[in-house]
CSV table of C-alpha atoms and ligand atoms in Angstrom, one decimal:
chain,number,residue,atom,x,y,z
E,1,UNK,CA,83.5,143.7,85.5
E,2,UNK,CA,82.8,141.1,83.0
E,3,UNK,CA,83.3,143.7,80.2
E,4,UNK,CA,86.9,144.0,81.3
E,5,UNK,CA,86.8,140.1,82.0
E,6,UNK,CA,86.2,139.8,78.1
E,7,UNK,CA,88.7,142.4,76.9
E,8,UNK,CA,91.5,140.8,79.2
E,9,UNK,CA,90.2,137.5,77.2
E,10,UNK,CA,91.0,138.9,74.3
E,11,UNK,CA,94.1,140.6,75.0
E,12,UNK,CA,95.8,137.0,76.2
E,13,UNK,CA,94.2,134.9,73.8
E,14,UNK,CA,97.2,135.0,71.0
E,15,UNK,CA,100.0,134.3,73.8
E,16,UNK,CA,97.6,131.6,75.4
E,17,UNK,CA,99.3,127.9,73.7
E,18,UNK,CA,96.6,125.4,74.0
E,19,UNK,CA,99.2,122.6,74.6
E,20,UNK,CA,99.8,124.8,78.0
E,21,UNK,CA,96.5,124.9,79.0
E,22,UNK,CA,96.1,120.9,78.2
E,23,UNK,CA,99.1,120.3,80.5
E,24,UNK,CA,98.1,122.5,83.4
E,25,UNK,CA,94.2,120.7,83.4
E,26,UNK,CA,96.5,117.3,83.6
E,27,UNK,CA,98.5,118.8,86.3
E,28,UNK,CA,96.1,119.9,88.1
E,29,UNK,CA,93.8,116.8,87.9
E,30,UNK,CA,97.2,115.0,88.9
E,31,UNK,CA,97.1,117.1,92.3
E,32,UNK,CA,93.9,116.0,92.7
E,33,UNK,CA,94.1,112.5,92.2
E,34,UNK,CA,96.9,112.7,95.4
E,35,UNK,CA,94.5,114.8,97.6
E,36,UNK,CA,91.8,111.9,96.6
E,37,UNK,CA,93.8,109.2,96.7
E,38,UNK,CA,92.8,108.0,93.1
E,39,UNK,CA,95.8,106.0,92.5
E,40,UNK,CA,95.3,101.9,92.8
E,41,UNK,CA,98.2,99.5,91.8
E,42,UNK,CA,98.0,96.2,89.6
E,43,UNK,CA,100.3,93.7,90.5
E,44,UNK,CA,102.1,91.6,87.9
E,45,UNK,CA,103.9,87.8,88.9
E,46,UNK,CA,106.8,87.0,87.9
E,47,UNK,CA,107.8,83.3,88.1
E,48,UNK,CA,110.8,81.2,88.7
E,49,UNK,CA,111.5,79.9,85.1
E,50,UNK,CA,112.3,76.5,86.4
E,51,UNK,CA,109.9,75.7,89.2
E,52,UNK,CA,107.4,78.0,88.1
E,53,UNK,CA,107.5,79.4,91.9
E,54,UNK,CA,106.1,82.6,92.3
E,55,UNK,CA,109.3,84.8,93.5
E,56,UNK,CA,107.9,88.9,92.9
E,57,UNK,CA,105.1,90.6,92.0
E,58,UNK,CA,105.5,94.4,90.4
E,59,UNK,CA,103.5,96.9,91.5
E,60,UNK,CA,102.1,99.1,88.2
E,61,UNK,CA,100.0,102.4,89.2
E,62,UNK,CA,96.9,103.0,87.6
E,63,UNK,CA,95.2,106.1,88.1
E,64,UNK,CA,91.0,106.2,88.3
E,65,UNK,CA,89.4,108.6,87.4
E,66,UNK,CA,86.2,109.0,88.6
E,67,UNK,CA,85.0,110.5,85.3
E,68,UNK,CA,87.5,109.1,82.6
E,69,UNK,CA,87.8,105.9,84.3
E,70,UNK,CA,91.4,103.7,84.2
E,71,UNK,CA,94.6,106.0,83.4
E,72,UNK,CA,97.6,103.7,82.5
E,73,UNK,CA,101.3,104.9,83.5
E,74,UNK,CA,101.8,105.7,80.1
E,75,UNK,CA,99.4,108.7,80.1
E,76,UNK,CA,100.3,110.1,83.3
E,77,UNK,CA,104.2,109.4,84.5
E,78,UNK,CA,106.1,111.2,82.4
E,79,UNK,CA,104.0,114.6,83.2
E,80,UNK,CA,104.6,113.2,86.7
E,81,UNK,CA,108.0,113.1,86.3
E,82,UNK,CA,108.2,116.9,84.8
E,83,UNK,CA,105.9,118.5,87.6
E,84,UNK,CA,108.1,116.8,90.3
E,85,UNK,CA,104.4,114.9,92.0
E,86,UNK,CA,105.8,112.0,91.0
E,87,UNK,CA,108.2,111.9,94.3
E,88,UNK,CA,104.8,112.4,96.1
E,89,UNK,CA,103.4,109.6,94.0
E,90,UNK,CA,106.3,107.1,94.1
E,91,UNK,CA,105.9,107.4,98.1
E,92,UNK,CA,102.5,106.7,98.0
E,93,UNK,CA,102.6,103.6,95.8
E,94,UNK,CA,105.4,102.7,98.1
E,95,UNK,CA,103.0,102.5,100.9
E,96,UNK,CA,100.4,100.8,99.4
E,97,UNK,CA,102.8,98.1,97.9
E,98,UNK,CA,104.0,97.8,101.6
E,99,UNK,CA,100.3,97.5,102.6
E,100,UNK,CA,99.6,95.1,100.6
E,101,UNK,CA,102.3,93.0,101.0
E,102,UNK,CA,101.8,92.6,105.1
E,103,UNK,CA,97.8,91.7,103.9
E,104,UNK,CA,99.4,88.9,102.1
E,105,UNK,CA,101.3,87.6,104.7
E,106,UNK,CA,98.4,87.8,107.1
E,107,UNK,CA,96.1,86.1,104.8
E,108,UNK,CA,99.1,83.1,105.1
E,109,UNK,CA,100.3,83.9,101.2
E,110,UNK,CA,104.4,83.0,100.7
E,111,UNK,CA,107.1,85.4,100.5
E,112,UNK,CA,108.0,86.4,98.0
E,113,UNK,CA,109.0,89.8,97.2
E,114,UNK,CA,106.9,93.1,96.1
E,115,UNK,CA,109.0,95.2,93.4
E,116,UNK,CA,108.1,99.0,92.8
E,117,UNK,CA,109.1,101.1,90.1
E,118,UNK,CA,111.2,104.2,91.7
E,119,UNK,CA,111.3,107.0,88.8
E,120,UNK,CA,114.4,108.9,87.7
E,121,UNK,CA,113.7,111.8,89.6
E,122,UNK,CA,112.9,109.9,93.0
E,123,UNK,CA,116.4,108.2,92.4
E,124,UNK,CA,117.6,111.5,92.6
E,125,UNK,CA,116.3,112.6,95.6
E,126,UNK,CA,119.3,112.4,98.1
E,127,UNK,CA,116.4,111.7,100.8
E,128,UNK,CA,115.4,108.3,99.2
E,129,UNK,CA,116.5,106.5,102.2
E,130,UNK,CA,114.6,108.3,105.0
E,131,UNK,CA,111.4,108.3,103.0
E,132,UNK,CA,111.8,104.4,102.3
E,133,UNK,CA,112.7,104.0,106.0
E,134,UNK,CA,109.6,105.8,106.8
E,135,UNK,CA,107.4,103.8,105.2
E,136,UNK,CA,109.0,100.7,106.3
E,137,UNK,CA,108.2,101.8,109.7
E,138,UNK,CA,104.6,103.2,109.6
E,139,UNK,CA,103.4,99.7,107.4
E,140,UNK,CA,105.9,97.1,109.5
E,141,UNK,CA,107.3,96.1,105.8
E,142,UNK,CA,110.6,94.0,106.4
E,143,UNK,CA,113.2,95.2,104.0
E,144,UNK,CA,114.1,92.1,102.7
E,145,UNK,CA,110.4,91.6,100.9
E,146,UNK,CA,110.8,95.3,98.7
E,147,UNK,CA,112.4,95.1,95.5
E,148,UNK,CA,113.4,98.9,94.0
E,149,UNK,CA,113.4,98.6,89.9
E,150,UNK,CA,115.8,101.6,88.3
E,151,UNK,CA,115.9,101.6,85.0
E,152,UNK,CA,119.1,101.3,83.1
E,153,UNK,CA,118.9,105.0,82.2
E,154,UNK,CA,118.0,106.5,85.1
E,155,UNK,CA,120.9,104.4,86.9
E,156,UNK,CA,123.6,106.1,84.1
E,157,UNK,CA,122.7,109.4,84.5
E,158,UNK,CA,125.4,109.9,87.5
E,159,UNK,CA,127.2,107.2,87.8
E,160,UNK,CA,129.0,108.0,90.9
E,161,UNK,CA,125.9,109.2,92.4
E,162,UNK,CA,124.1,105.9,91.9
E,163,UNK,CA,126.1,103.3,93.3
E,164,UNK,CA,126.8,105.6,96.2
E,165,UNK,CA,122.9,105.9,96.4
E,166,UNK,CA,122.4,102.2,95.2
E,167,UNK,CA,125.3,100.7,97.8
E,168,UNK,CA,123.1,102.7,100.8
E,169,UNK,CA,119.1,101.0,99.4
E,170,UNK,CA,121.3,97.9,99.3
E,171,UNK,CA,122.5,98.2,102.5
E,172,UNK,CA,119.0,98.6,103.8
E,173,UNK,CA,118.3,95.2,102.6
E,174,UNK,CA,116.3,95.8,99.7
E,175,UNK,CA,117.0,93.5,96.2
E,176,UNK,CA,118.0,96.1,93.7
E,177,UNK,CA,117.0,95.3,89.8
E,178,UNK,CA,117.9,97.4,86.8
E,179,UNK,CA,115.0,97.6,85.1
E,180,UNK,CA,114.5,97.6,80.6
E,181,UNK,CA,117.9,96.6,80.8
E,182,UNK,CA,119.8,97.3,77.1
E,183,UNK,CA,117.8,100.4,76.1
E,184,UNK,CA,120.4,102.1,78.0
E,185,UNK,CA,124.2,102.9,77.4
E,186,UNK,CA,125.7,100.9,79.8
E,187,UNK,CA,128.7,98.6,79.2
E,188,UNK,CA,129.7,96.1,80.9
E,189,UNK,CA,132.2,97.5,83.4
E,190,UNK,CA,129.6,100.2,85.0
E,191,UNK,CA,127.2,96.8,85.4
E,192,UNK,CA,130.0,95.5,87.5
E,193,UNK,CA,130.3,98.7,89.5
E,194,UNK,CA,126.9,98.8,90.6
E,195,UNK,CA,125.9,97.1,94.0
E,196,UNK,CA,122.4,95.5,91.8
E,197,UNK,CA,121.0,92.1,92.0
E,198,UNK,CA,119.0,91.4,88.9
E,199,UNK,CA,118.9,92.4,85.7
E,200,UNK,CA,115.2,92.7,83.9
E,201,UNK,CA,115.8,92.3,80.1
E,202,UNK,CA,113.7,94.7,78.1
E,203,UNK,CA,110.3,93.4,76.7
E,204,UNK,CA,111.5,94.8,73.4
E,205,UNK,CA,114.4,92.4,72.9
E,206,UNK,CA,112.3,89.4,74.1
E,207,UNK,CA,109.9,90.1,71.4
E,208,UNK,CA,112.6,89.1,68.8
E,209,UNK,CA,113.7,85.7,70.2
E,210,UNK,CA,110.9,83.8,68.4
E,211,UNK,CA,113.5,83.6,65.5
E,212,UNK,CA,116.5,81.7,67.3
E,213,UNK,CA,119.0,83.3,64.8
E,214,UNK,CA,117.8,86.9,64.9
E,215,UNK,CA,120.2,89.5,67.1
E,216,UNK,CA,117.5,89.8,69.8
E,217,UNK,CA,118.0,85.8,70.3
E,218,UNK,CA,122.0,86.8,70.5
E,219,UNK,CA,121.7,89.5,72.6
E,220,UNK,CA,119.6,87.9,74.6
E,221,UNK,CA,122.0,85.0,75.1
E,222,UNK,CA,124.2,87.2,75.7
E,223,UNK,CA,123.1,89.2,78.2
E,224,UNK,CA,122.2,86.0,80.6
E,225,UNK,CA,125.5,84.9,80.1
E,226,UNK,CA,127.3,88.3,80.9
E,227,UNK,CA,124.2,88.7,84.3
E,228,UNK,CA,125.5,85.0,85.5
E,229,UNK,CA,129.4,85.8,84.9
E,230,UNK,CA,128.6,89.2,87.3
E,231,UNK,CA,126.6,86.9,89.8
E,232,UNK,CA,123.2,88.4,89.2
E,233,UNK,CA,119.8,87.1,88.9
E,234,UNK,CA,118.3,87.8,85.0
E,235,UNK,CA,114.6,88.6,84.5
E,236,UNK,CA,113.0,88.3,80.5
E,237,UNK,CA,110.2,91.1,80.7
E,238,UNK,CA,107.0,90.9,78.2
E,239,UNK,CA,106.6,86.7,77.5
E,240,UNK,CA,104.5,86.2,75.6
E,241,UNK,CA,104.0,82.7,74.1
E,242,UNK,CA,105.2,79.5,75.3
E,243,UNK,CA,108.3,79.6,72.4
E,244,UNK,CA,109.8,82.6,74.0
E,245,UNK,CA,109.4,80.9,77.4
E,246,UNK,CA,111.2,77.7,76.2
E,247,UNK,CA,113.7,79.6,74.6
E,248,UNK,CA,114.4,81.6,77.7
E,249,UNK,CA,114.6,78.5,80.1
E,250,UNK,CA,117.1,76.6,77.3
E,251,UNK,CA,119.1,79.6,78.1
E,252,UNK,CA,119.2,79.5,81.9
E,253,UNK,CA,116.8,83.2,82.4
E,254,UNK,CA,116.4,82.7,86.0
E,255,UNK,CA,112.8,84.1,86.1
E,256,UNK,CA,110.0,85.2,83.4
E,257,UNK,CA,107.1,87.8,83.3
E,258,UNK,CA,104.6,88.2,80.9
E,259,UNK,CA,101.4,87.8,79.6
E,260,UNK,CA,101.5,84.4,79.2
E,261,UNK,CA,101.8,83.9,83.1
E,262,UNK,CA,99.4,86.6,84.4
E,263,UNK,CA,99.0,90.5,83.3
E,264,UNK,CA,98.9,93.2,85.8
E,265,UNK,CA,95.9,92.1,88.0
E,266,UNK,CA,94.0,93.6,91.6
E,267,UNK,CA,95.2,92.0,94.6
E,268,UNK,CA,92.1,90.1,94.8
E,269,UNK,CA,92.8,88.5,90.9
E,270,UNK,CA,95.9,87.8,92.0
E,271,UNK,CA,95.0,85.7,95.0
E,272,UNK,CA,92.8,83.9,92.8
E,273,UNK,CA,95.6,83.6,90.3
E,274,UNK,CA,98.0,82.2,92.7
E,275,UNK,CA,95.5,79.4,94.2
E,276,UNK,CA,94.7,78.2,90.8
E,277,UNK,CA,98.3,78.3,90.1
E,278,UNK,CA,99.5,76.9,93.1
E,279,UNK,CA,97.4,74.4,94.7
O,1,LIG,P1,107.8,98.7,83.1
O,1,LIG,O1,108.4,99.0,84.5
O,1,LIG,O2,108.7,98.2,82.1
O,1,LIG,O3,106.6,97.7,83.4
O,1,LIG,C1,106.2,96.7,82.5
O,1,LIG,C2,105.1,97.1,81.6
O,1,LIG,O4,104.9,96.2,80.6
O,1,LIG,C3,103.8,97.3,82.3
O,1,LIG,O5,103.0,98.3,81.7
O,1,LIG,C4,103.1,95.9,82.0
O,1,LIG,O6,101.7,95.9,82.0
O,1,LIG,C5,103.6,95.6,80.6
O,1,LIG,N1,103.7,94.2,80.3
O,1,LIG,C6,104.0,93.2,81.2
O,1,LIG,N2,104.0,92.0,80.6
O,1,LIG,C7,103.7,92.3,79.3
O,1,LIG,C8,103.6,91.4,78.1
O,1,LIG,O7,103.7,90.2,78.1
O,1,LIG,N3,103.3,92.1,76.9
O,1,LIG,C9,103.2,93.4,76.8
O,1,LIG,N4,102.9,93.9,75.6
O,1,LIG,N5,103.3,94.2,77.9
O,1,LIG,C10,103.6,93.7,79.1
O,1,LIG,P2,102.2,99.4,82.5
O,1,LIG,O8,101.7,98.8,83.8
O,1,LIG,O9,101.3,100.1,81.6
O,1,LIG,O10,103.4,100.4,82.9
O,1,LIG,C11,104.2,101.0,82.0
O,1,LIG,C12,105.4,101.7,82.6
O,1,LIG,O11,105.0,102.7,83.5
O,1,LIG,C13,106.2,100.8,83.4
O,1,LIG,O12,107.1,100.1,82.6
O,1,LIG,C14,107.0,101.8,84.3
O,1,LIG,O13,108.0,102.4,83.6
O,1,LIG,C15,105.9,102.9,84.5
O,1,LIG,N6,105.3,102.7,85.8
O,1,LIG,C16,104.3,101.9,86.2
O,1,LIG,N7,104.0,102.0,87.5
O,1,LIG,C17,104.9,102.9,88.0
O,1,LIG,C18,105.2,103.5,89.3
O,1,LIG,O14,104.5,103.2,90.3
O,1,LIG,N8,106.2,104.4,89.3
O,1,LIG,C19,106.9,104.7,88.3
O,1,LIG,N9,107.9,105.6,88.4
O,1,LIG,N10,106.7,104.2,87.0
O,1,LIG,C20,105.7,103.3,86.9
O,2,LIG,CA1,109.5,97.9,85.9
O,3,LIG,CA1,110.7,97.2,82.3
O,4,LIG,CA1,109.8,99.0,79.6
């Protein structure tokens, strides 16, 4: 038996790629890390630019590994996104960020809202609603504390589709944000279509706006302008420094996240964070 185990080795070795064998080990592991529940999520503030209130935190997965240690989102999501487990892991963050958010409110923390991240493909699954209802249900989340974040691209892949799917998450209560808002294609008059309530601008452009008279300062300006015409909240991703901060509150950015406030942190950091911050 093993002689033939070898010549079958042989025989398949020239069609074997390694990159396939690389991605089916990942995918693999990734079923794993469901069955063991390896996933923990970070949560990242994001302030009021004004009063410097806390008004969300976003929940970013992290995947440990109990060899290879902390996986970021980076090295995982997008083969989560081709194998289809990341529906199965968007629920389960989901349910944790609901978790978490009623352990807050027991331990006598504010209000303010818990955003998660839903991927292209969960926006696409026409059972969104029942899932997220679910949820609500088994962890007692109220509605109006869950912010979904879509990102620009995702939301322009079917336009129809996503305000009808959009109108009905709305509708449950939720705040809706389009998420690395101007990476995408969308102009103007689809923004206006969409039942949304904040707009995150993408880290990328903030980056630019140290230099007042570069096009990332314009577009920038722009954008908060064209949010506040439509009604909608704006959000400046990825702040840095102090300059960008200023420069953002000159122009009216309802609310900042960033570095400079807090990174992605465990609930318990955060907790700290928000007692030195806030008392
Ligand atoms: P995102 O939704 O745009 O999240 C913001 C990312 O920017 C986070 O990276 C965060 O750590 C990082 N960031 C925040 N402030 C700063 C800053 O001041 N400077 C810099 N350089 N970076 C900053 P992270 O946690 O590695 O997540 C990367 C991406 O992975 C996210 O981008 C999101 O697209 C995706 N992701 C994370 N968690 C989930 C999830 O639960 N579900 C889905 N579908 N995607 C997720
Ligand atoms: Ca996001
Ligand atoms: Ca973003
Ligand atoms: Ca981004």
């Amino acid at each position: 038996a093993k002689d033939e185990g070898r010549n079958n080795y042989q025989f398949y070795t020239p069609s074997v790629n390694q990159e396939g064998i690389e991605r089916l080990k990942m995918e693999t592991m990734l079923r794993h890390a469901i069955e063991r529940d390896e996933f923990v999520i970070y949560y990242q503030p994001r302030i009021n630019t004004k009063t410097r209130e806390l008004v969300c935190v976003e929940a970013l997965v992290r995947w440990v590994h109990p060899e290879l240690g902390m996986i970021h989102p980076k090295d995982f999501i997008s083969l989560a996104e081709d194998t289809g487990l990341i529906v199965e892991i968007g629920e389960l963050v989901l349910r944790k960020a609901c978790m978490q958010r009623k352990k807050w409110t027991d331990l006598g923390l504010p209000l303010f809202r818990i955003s998660v991240n839903l991927s292209p493909r969960q926006f696409r699954q026409l059972d969104l609603p029942e899932v997220i209802t679910k949820v609500f249900k088994e962890t007692k989340m109220d509605p109006s504390l869950l912010e979904l974040e879509i990102t620009e691209s995702a939301a322009m892949q079917d336009v129809n589709l996503s305000i009808l799917m959009l109108r009905v998450l709305k509708d449950m209560g939720m705040t809706i944000a389009i998420d690395d808002f101007g990476t995408g294609y969308s102009s103007l008059s689809y923004l206006k279509k969409f039942p949304i309530d904040v707009i995150k601008i993408d880290q990328s452009f903030i980056r630019g706006i140290q230099n007042r008279d570069s096009d990332d300062a314009a577009i920038v300006r722009a954008i908060i302008v064209l949010a506040h015409t439509l009604k909608l909240d704006v959000t400046a991703e990825g702040v840095e420094t102090w300059d960008q901060a200023y420069f953002l509150e000159e122009q009216n950015c309802d609310e900042i996240q960033g570095f400079l406030f807090g990174k992605p942190m465990t609930p318990k950091t955060l907790q700290d964070w928000f007692k030195l911050e806030h008392t």
